[in-house]
PDB file of C-alpha atoms and ligand atoms in Angstrom:
ATOM      1  CA  MET A 283       6.141 -56.285   2.552  1.00 96.00           C
ATOM      2  CA  LYS A 284      10.028 -54.536   4.351  1.00 98.00           C
ATOM      3  CA  VAL A 285      12.581 -56.309   2.352  1.00 98.00           C
ATOM      4  CA  ILE A 286      15.901 -57.358   2.967  1.00 98.00           C
ATOM      5  CA  LYS A 287      18.414 -57.406   0.127  1.00 98.00           C
ATOM      6  CA  VAL A 288      21.847 -59.434   0.527  1.00 98.00           C
ATOM      7  CA  LYS A 289      23.979 -60.978  -1.418  1.00 98.00           C
ATOM      8  CA  ASN A 290      24.069 -64.262  -1.490  1.00 97.00           C
ATOM      9  CA  SER A 291      22.906 -67.399   0.627  1.00 98.00           C
ATOM     10  CA  ASP A 292      25.498 -66.356   2.835  1.00 98.00           C
ATOM     11  CA  GLU A 293      24.653 -63.601   3.876  1.00 98.00           C
ATOM     12  CA  LEU A 294      21.058 -64.681   4.015  1.00 98.00           C
ATOM     13  CA  GLY A 295      22.061 -67.013   6.616  1.00 98.00           C
ATOM     14  CA  VAL A 296      23.805 -64.658   8.522  1.00 98.00           C
ATOM     15  CA  SER A 297      21.243 -61.947   7.631  1.00 98.00           C
ATOM     16  CA  ALA A 298      17.739 -63.874   8.377  1.00 98.00           C
ATOM     17  CA  ALA A 299      19.773 -65.684  11.787  1.00 98.00           C
ATOM     18  CA  GLU A 300      20.259 -61.918  13.386  1.00 98.00           C
ATOM     19  CA  PHE A 301      16.479 -61.416  12.520  1.00 98.00           C
ATOM     20  CA  VAL A 302      15.014 -64.317  14.700  1.00 98.00           C
ATOM     21  CA  SER A 303      17.526 -63.735  17.096  1.00 98.00           C
ATOM     22  CA  GLU A 304      16.400 -60.505  18.294  1.00 98.00           C
ATOM     23  CA  ARG A 305      12.456 -61.963  18.109  1.00 97.00           C
ATOM     24  CA  LEU A 306      13.986 -64.736  20.802  1.00 96.00           C
ATOM     25  CA  MET A 307      16.163 -62.816  23.300  1.00 95.00           C
ATOM     26  CA  SER A 308      13.043 -59.408  23.632  1.00 96.00           C
ATOM     27  CA  LEU A 309      10.071 -62.506  23.794  1.00 96.00           C
ATOM     28  CA  GLU A 310       9.803 -64.353  27.040  1.00 96.00           C
ATOM     29  CA  LYS A 311       8.170 -67.911  25.396  1.00 97.00           C
ATOM     30  CA  PRO A 312       8.632 -68.055  21.657  1.00 98.00           C
ATOM     31  CA  ILE A 313       6.545 -69.328  19.063  1.00 98.00           C
ATOM     32  CA  ILE A 314       8.054 -70.433  16.654  1.00 98.00           C
ATOM     33  CA  GLY A 315       7.214 -71.491  13.338  1.00 98.00           C
ATOM     34  CA  LEU A 316       9.635 -73.229  11.022  1.00 98.00           C
ATOM     35  CA  ALA A 317      10.190 -74.549   7.916  1.00 98.00           C
ATOM     36  CA  THR A 318      12.658 -76.865   6.391  1.00 97.00           C
ATOM     37  CA  GLY A 319      13.989 -77.057   1.881  1.00 95.00           C
ATOM     38  CA  SER A 320      17.581 -75.563   0.915  1.00 95.00           C
ATOM     39  CA  THR A 321      16.948 -72.141   1.558  1.00 97.00           C
ATOM     40  CA  PRO A 322      17.011 -71.938   5.836  1.00 98.00           C
ATOM     41  CA  GLU A 323      19.977 -74.452   6.335  1.00 98.00           C
ATOM     42  CA  LYS A 324      22.628 -71.691   7.064  1.00 98.00           C
ATOM     43  CA  LEU A 325      19.617 -70.194   8.930  1.00 98.00           C
ATOM     44  CA  TYR A 326      20.049 -73.095  11.093  1.00 98.00           C
ATOM     45  CA  ALA A 327      23.703 -73.515  11.053  1.00 98.00           C
ATOM     46  CA  ASN A 328      23.992 -69.713  12.212  1.00 98.00           C
ATOM     47  CA  LEU A 329      21.806 -70.327  15.144  1.00 98.00           C
ATOM     48  CA  ILE A 330      22.971 -73.345  16.319  1.00 98.00           C
ATOM     49  CA  LYS A 331      26.656 -71.315  16.458  1.00 98.00           C
ATOM     50  CA  LYS A 332      24.637 -68.614  18.449  1.00 98.00           C
ATOM     51  CA  CYS A 333      23.332 -71.370  20.709  1.00 98.00           C
ATOM     52  CA  GLN A 334      26.764 -73.129  21.682  1.00 98.00           C
ATOM     53  CA  SER A 335      28.457 -69.543  22.142  1.00 98.00           C
ATOM     54  CA  LYS A 336      25.726 -68.600  25.219  1.00 97.00           C
ATOM     55  CA  GLU A 337      24.023 -65.604  22.757  1.00 97.00           C
ATOM     56  CA  ILE A 338      20.739 -66.933  22.190  1.00 97.00           C
ATOM     57  CA  SER A 339      19.024 -69.858  24.557  1.00 97.00           C
ATOM     58  CA  PHE A 340      16.105 -72.037  23.210  1.00 98.00           C
ATOM     59  CA  LYS A 341      15.016 -73.311  26.519  1.00 98.00           C
ATOM     60  CA  ASN A 342      11.677 -70.934  26.446  1.00 97.00           C
ATOM     61  CA  VAL A 343      11.280 -71.812  23.113  1.00 98.00           C
ATOM     62  CA  THR A 344       8.024 -73.720  21.981  1.00 98.00           C
ATOM     63  CA  THR A 345       8.061 -74.912  17.685  1.00 98.00           C
ATOM     64  CA  PHE A 346       5.781 -75.814  14.844  1.00 98.00           C
ATOM     65  CA  ASN A 347       7.168 -76.999  11.845  1.00 98.00           C
ATOM     66  CA  LEU A 348       4.954 -76.890   8.924  1.00 98.00           C
ATOM     67  CA  ASP A 349       4.797 -79.762   6.629  1.00 98.00           C
ATOM     68  CA  GLU A 350       5.786 -83.253   6.672  1.00 98.00           C
ATOM     69  CA  TYR A 351       5.681 -86.054   3.935  1.00 98.00           C
ATOM     70  CA  VAL A 352       2.949 -88.964   4.317  1.00 98.00           C
ATOM     71  CA  GLY A 353       5.039 -92.366   4.628  1.00 97.00           C
ATOM     72  CA  LEU A 354       8.543 -91.311   5.540  1.00 97.00           C
ATOM     73  CA  ALA A 355       9.761 -92.856   9.100  1.00 95.00           C
ATOM     74  CA  GLN A 356      10.947 -90.193  11.648  1.00 95.00           C
ATOM     75  CA  ASP A 357      14.323 -91.808  10.726  1.00 96.00           C
ATOM     76  CA  ASP A 358      14.398 -91.851   6.712  1.00 96.00           C
ATOM     77  CA  PRO A 359      17.056 -89.397   6.194  1.00 96.00           C
ATOM     78  CA  THR A 360      14.629 -87.714   3.445  1.00 97.00           C
ATOM     79  CA  SER A 361      11.656 -86.877   6.137  1.00 97.00           C
ATOM     80  CA  TYR A 362      11.048 -83.242   7.674  1.00 98.00           C
ATOM     81  CA  HIS A 363      11.676 -84.828  11.381  1.00 98.00           C
ATOM     82  CA  TYR A 364      15.100 -86.207  10.166  1.00 98.00           C
ATOM     83  CA  TYR A 365      15.561 -82.520   8.941  1.00 98.00           C
ATOM     84  CA  MET A 366      14.775 -80.490  11.718  1.00 98.00           C
ATOM     85  CA  ASP A 367      17.288 -82.540  14.080  1.00 98.00           C
ATOM     86  CA  LYS A 368      20.401 -82.727  11.502  1.00 98.00           C
ATOM     87  CA  ASN A 369      20.160 -79.160  10.667  1.00 98.00           C
ATOM     88  CA  LEU A 370      19.045 -77.668  13.723  1.00 98.00           C
ATOM     89  CA  PHE A 371      17.421 -79.460  17.238  1.00 98.00           C
ATOM     90  CA  ASN A 372      20.377 -81.759  17.511  1.00 98.00           C
ATOM     91  CA  GLY A 373      22.729 -78.442  17.838  1.00 98.00           C
ATOM     92  CA  ILE A 374      20.377 -76.557  20.304  1.00 98.00           C
ATOM     93  CA  ASP A 375      19.112 -76.142  23.799  1.00 98.00           C
ATOM     94  CA  ILE A 376      15.445 -76.985  23.045  1.00 98.00           C
ATOM     95  CA  LYS A 377      13.446 -78.950  25.061  1.00 98.00           C
ATOM     96  CA  ARG A 378      12.689 -82.485  22.853  1.00 97.00           C
ATOM     97  CA  GLU A 379       8.832 -81.563  24.050  1.00 97.00           C
ATOM     98  CA  ASN A 380       8.969 -78.119  23.291  1.00 98.00           C
ATOM     99  CA  THR A 381       9.417 -79.191  19.179  1.00 98.00           C
ATOM    100  CA  HIS A 382       6.106 -80.220  17.042  1.00 98.00           C
ATOM    101  CA  VAL A 383       6.663 -81.960  13.321  1.00 98.00           C
ATOM    102  CA  LEU A 384       3.204 -83.205  12.144  1.00 98.00           C
ATOM    103  CA  ASP A 385       3.870 -87.382  11.731  1.00 98.00           C
ATOM    104  CA  GLY A 386       3.995 -88.404   8.287  1.00 97.00           C
ATOM    105  CA  GLU A 387       2.967 -92.182   9.310  1.00 97.00           C
ATOM    106  CA  ALA A 388       0.078 -91.535  11.884  1.00 97.00           C
ATOM    107  CA  GLU A 389      -3.001 -94.431  11.131  1.00 96.00           C
ATOM    108  CA  ASP A 390      -5.520 -91.364  10.665  1.00 98.00           C
ATOM    109  CA  LEU A 391      -3.600 -88.575   8.843  1.00 98.00           C
ATOM    110  CA  GLN A 392      -6.612 -86.344   9.390  1.00 97.00           C
ATOM    111  CA  LYS A 393      -7.263 -86.366  13.570  1.00 98.00           C
ATOM    112  CA  GLU A 394      -2.951 -85.744  12.474  1.00 98.00           C
ATOM    113  CA  CYS A 395      -4.019 -82.739  11.197  1.00 98.00           C
ATOM    114  CA  ASP A 396      -6.633 -81.809  13.592  1.00 98.00           C
ATOM    115  CA  HIS A 397      -4.724 -82.421  16.166  1.00 98.00           C
ATOM    116  CA  PHE A 398      -1.858 -80.202  15.599  1.00 98.00           C
ATOM    117  CA  GLU A 399      -4.326 -77.411  14.597  1.00 97.00           C
ATOM    118  CA  ARG A 400      -5.564 -77.533  17.931  1.00 97.00           C
ATOM    119  CA  LEU A 401      -2.008 -77.970  19.714  1.00 97.00           C
ATOM    120  CA  ILE A 402      -1.110 -74.835  17.692  1.00 97.00           C
ATOM    121  CA  GLN A 403      -4.493 -72.399  18.590  1.00 96.00           C
ATOM    122  CA  GLU A 404      -4.191 -74.140  22.861  1.00 96.00           C
ATOM    123  CA  THR A 405      -0.885 -72.945  22.260  1.00 96.00           C
ATOM    124  CA  GLY A 406      -0.912 -69.308  21.049  1.00 93.00           C
ATOM    125  CA  LYS A 407      -0.247 -67.907  17.867  1.00 92.00           C
ATOM    126  CA  MET A 408       3.149 -68.487  16.006  1.00 97.00           C
ATOM    127  CA  ASP A 409       5.260 -65.045  16.864  1.00 98.00           C
ATOM    128  CA  LEU A 410       6.796 -65.378  14.484  1.00 98.00           C
ATOM    129  CA  GLN A 411       6.397 -67.399  10.780  1.00 98.00           C
ATOM    130  CA  ILE A 412      10.160 -68.399   8.789  1.00 98.00           C
ATOM    131  CA  LEU A 413       8.526 -69.376   4.865  1.00 98.00           C
ATOM    132  CA  GLY A 414      10.514 -70.274   1.976  1.00 98.00           C
ATOM    133  CA  LEU A 415       8.369 -69.930  -1.476  1.00 98.00           C
ATOM    134  CA  GLY A 416       8.278 -72.837  -3.312  1.00 95.00           C
ATOM    135  CA  LEU A 417       9.015 -72.665  -7.611  1.00 94.00           C
ATOM    136  CA  ASN A 418       5.568 -73.154  -7.655  1.00 95.00           C
ATOM    137  CA  GLY A 419       4.612 -70.314  -5.458  1.00 97.00           C
ATOM    138  CA  HIS A 420       3.533 -72.911  -2.574  1.00 97.00           C
ATOM    139  CA  ILE A 421       4.500 -71.884   1.405  1.00 98.00           C
ATOM    140  CA  GLY A 422       4.833 -74.932   3.374  1.00 97.00           C
ATOM    141  CA  PHE A 423       3.414 -77.591   0.940  1.00 97.00           C
ATOM    142  CA  ASN A 424      -0.197 -74.918   0.211  1.00 97.00           C
ATOM    143  CA  GLU A 425      -0.094 -75.885  -3.024  1.00 96.00           C
ATOM    144  CA  PRO A 426      -1.897 -73.742  -6.651  1.00 97.00           C
ATOM    145  CA  GLY A 427      -4.846 -73.298  -5.751  1.00 97.00           C
ATOM    146  CA  THR A 428      -5.280 -74.570  -1.974  1.00 97.00           C
ATOM    147  CA  SER A 429      -8.550 -72.340   0.116  1.00 98.00           C
ATOM    148  CA  PHE A 430      -6.841 -69.313   0.918  1.00 98.00           C
ATOM    149  CA  ASN A 431      -8.632 -70.616   5.332  1.00 98.00           C
ATOM    150  CA  SER A 432      -7.131 -73.247   4.666  1.00 98.00           C
ATOM    151  CA  ARG A 433      -6.022 -75.250   8.374  1.00 98.00           C
ATOM    152  CA  THR A 434      -3.703 -78.421   8.733  1.00 98.00           C
ATOM    153  CA  HIS A 435      -4.295 -80.717   5.801  1.00 98.00           C
ATOM    154  CA  ILE A 436      -3.199 -83.400   3.971  1.00 98.00           C
ATOM    155  CA  VAL A 437      -2.100 -82.512   0.123  1.00 97.00           C
ATOM    156  CA  GLU A 438      -2.004 -84.143  -2.886  1.00 96.00           C
ATOM    157  CA  LEU A 439       1.877 -83.170  -4.013  1.00 96.00           C
ATOM    158  CA  SER A 440       2.106 -81.575  -7.612  1.00 93.00           C
ATOM    159  CA  GLU A 441       4.575 -82.412 -10.667  1.00 94.00           C
ATOM    160  CA  THR A 442       6.177 -79.199 -10.207  1.00 92.00           C
ATOM    161  CA  THR A 443       6.486 -80.212  -6.215  1.00 94.00           C
ATOM    162  CA  ILE A 444       7.949 -83.884  -6.123  1.00 96.00           C
ATOM    163  CA  LYS A 445      10.101 -82.409  -9.629  1.00 95.00           C
ATOM    164  CA  ALA A 446      11.802 -80.304  -7.772  1.00 92.00           C
ATOM    165  CA  ASN A 447      12.316 -82.090  -4.216  1.00 94.00           C
ATOM    166  CA  ALA A 448      13.752 -84.798  -6.339  1.00 96.00           C
ATOM    167  CA  ARG A 449      17.022 -83.373  -5.607  1.00 94.00           C
ATOM    168  CA  PHE A 450      16.755 -84.666  -1.658  1.00 94.00           C
ATOM    169  CA  PHE A 451      15.158 -88.120  -2.489  1.00 96.00           C
ATOM    170  CA  PRO A 452      17.567 -91.088  -3.958  1.00 95.00           C
ATOM    171  CA  THR A 453      15.343 -91.540  -7.149  1.00 96.00           C
ATOM    172  CA  ILE A 454      12.134 -89.088  -8.409  1.00 97.00           C
ATOM    173  CA  GLN A 455      10.393 -92.945  -7.338  1.00 96.00           C
ATOM    174  CA  ASP A 456      11.047 -92.133  -3.877  1.00 96.00           C
ATOM    175  CA  VAL A 457       9.327 -88.637  -3.438  1.00 97.00           C
ATOM    176  CA  PRO A 458       6.371 -89.481  -1.342  1.00 98.00           C
ATOM    177  CA  THR A 459       3.095 -87.938  -4.128  1.00 97.00           C
ATOM    178  CA  LYS A 460       1.307 -86.765  -0.339  1.00 98.00           C
ATOM    179  CA  ALA A 461       2.214 -84.521   2.407  1.00 98.00           C
ATOM    180  CA  LEU A 462       0.724 -82.452   5.529  1.00 98.00           C
ATOM    181  CA  THR A 463       0.820 -78.820   6.017  1.00 98.00           C
ATOM    182  CA  MET A 464       0.275 -76.112   8.197  1.00 98.00           C
ATOM    183  CA  GLY A 465      -2.899 -73.852   6.537  1.00 98.00           C
ATOM    184  CA  ILE A 466      -2.484 -70.833   4.908  1.00 98.00           C
ATOM    185  CA  GLY A 467      -5.233 -69.319   7.127  1.00 98.00           C
ATOM    186  CA  THR A 468      -2.828 -70.977   9.810  1.00 97.00           C
ATOM    187  CA  ILE A 469       0.351 -69.577   8.314  1.00 98.00           C
ATOM    188  CA  MET A 470      -1.184 -65.701   7.752  1.00 98.00           C
ATOM    189  CA  GLU A 471      -2.241 -65.785  12.058  1.00 98.00           C
ATOM    190  CA  ALA A 472       1.525 -65.862  12.593  1.00 98.00           C
ATOM    191  CA  LYS A 473       1.923 -62.208  14.041  1.00 98.00           C
ATOM    192  CA  GLU A 474       5.100 -61.837  12.160  1.00 98.00           C
ATOM    193  CA  ILE A 475       6.531 -63.335   9.246  1.00 98.00           C
ATOM    194  CA  LEU A 476      10.298 -63.448   7.531  1.00 98.00           C
ATOM    195  CA  PHE A 477      10.264 -65.034   4.095  1.00 98.00           C
ATOM    196  CA  LEU A 478      13.051 -66.256   2.966  1.00 98.00           C
ATOM    197  CA  VAL A 479      13.293 -66.884  -0.823  1.00 98.00           C
ATOM    198  CA  GLN A 480      17.494 -67.410  -2.144  1.00 98.00           C
ATOM    199  CA  GLY A 481      18.094 -68.056  -5.805  1.00 97.00           C
ATOM    200  CA  GLU A 482      17.846 -66.972  -9.488  1.00 97.00           C
ATOM    201  CA  HIS A 483      15.954 -69.502  -9.939  1.00 96.00           C
ATOM    202  CA  LYS A 484      13.159 -68.301  -7.508  1.00 97.00           C
ATOM    203  CA  ALA A 485      13.382 -64.776  -9.297  1.00 98.00           C
ATOM    204  CA  GLU A 486       9.950 -65.286 -11.805  1.00 97.00           C
ATOM    205  CA  ILE A 487       7.869 -66.350  -9.268  1.00 98.00           C
ATOM    206  CA  LEU A 488       8.589 -64.402  -6.718  1.00 98.00           C
ATOM    207  CA  GLN A 489       7.685 -61.140  -8.389  1.00 98.00           C
ATOM    208  CA  LYS A 490       4.294 -62.942  -9.001  1.00 98.00           C
ATOM    209  CA  VAL A 491       4.306 -63.279  -5.136  1.00 98.00           C
ATOM    210  CA  VAL A 492       5.465 -60.077  -4.075  1.00 98.00           C
ATOM    211  CA  HIS A 493       3.771 -58.212  -7.847  1.00 98.00           C
ATOM    212  CA  GLY A 494       1.449 -59.789  -9.153  1.00 98.00           C
ATOM    213  CA  LYS A 495      -2.094 -60.524  -7.909  1.00 98.00           C
ATOM    214  CA  VAL A 496      -3.348 -61.716  -4.883  1.00 98.00           C
ATOM    215  CA  THR A 497      -5.201 -65.258  -5.890  1.00 98.00           C
ATOM    216  CA  GLU A 498      -4.982 -69.128  -5.263  1.00 98.00           C
ATOM    217  CA  GLY A 499      -3.336 -69.749  -8.036  1.00 98.00           C
ATOM    218  CA  VAL A 500      -0.583 -68.033  -6.705  1.00 98.00           C
ATOM    219  CA  PRO A 501      -0.727 -69.802  -2.657  1.00 98.00           C
ATOM    220  CA  ALA A 502       2.328 -67.078  -0.963  1.00 98.00           C
ATOM    221  CA  SER A 503       0.118 -64.119  -2.936  1.00 98.00           C
ATOM    222  CA  ILE A 504      -1.245 -63.743   0.307  1.00 98.00           C
ATOM    223  CA  LEU A 505       1.930 -62.267   2.006  1.00 98.00           C
ATOM    224  CA  GLN A 506       0.897 -58.980   0.054  1.00 98.00           C
ATOM    225  CA  ARG A 507      -1.491 -58.835   2.877  1.00 98.00           C
ATOM    226  CA  HIS A 508       0.360 -59.430   6.253  1.00 98.00           C
ATOM    227  CA  PRO A 509       0.607 -56.606   8.147  1.00 98.00           C
ATOM    228  CA  ASN A 510       4.249 -57.339   9.918  1.00 98.00           C
ATOM    229  CA  ILE A 511       6.274 -59.150   7.095  1.00 98.00           C
ATOM    230  CA  THR A 512       9.827 -59.576   6.061  1.00 98.00           C
ATOM    231  CA  LEU A 513      11.766 -60.946   2.934  1.00 98.00           C
ATOM    232  CA  ILE A 514      15.279 -61.177   3.062  1.00 98.00           C
ATOM    233  CA  THR A 515      16.312 -62.088  -0.887  1.00 98.00           C
ATOM    234  CA  ASP A 516      19.111 -62.264  -3.360  1.00 98.00           C
ATOM    235  CA  ILE A 517      16.642 -61.727  -5.792  1.00 98.00           C
ATOM    236  CA  ASP A 518      15.972 -58.221  -7.181  1.00 96.00           C
ATOM    237  CA  ILE A 519      12.649 -56.949  -6.916  1.00 90.00           C
TER     238      ILE A 519
HETATM  239  C1  GLP B 122       9.843 -77.813   0.530  1.00 81.91           C
HETATM  240  C2  GLP B 122       8.899 -77.281   1.458  1.00 81.91           C
HETATM  241  C3  GLP B 122       8.623 -75.712   1.893  1.00 81.91           C
HETATM  242  C4  GLP B 122       9.936 -75.037   1.417  1.00 81.91           C
HETATM  243  C5  GLP B 122       9.783 -74.986  -0.628  1.00 81.91           C
HETATM  244  C6  GLP B 122      11.805 -74.575  -0.901  1.00 81.91           C
HETATM  245  O1  GLP B 122       9.115 -78.182  -0.727  1.00 81.91           O
HETATM  246  N1  GLP B 122       7.762 -77.944   1.508  1.00 81.91           N
HETATM  247  O2  GLP B 122       8.303 -75.122   2.587  1.00 81.91           O
HETATM  248  O3  GLP B 122       9.526 -73.605   1.604  1.00 81.91           O
HETATM  249  O4  GLP B 122      10.263 -76.523  -0.955  1.00 81.91           O
HETATM  250  O5  GLP B 122      12.561 -75.487  -0.612  1.00 81.91           O
HETATM  251  P1  GLP B 122      13.862 -75.156  -1.031  1.00 81.91           P
HETATM  252  O6  GLP B 122      14.322 -73.892   0.137  1.00 81.91           O
HETATM  253  O7  GLP B 122      14.611 -76.111  -0.340  1.00 81.91           O
HETATM  254  O8  GLP B 122      14.291 -74.323  -2.702  1.00 81.91           O
END
């Protein structure tokens, strides 16, 4: 795992945006996996700036998002659809039909997962997957105990995740208990991974992820085995 050490979230946003921009410019039709949460917000803000100043373009880019809550409408401010529109898609020149976010309101959720997985396989492997880290070691919404071979699937969110994400909702009771997520097997097939981890509260879990045993109990520990991964972090590891 290559490591880029930064001082704070501002530097992380700048460094990550440089990294993503370089990949966008070197590929003809980039396929990018996107993450949500607080960590990539400054990355996306910087990408919008670079796109508006014509330094980069998303015209030939296809995106797949890692996950979405079950039961939230796309225009619900706490859904990941809304997050992506607000934090990235509305500010860049991407073609809407080339953006893919799981539909957490689908009538048949399993069918939605299978369709999303098929679409990824048909489009081609992710050239670059952007990843964050959950407090319990989750990636996407793959909670501890998820098989390393998993494909896009329905998940039951853990107490830790519900508590950690409650800050985005009016009350903790409003946090959905289920979600859809790209599987760990799918994530590991990305040609390259950009792993973003920011804040002292993630220091303990990041040590386990990077230096601990590779175990399904710590989903992100599998990243130790990815052949082309860069970690950008403000944590000493
Ligand atoms: C959420 C998302 C993950 C994200 C993680 C960390 O639950 N499903 O994809 O990486 O939590 O989020 P944050 O950056 O807000 O700490």
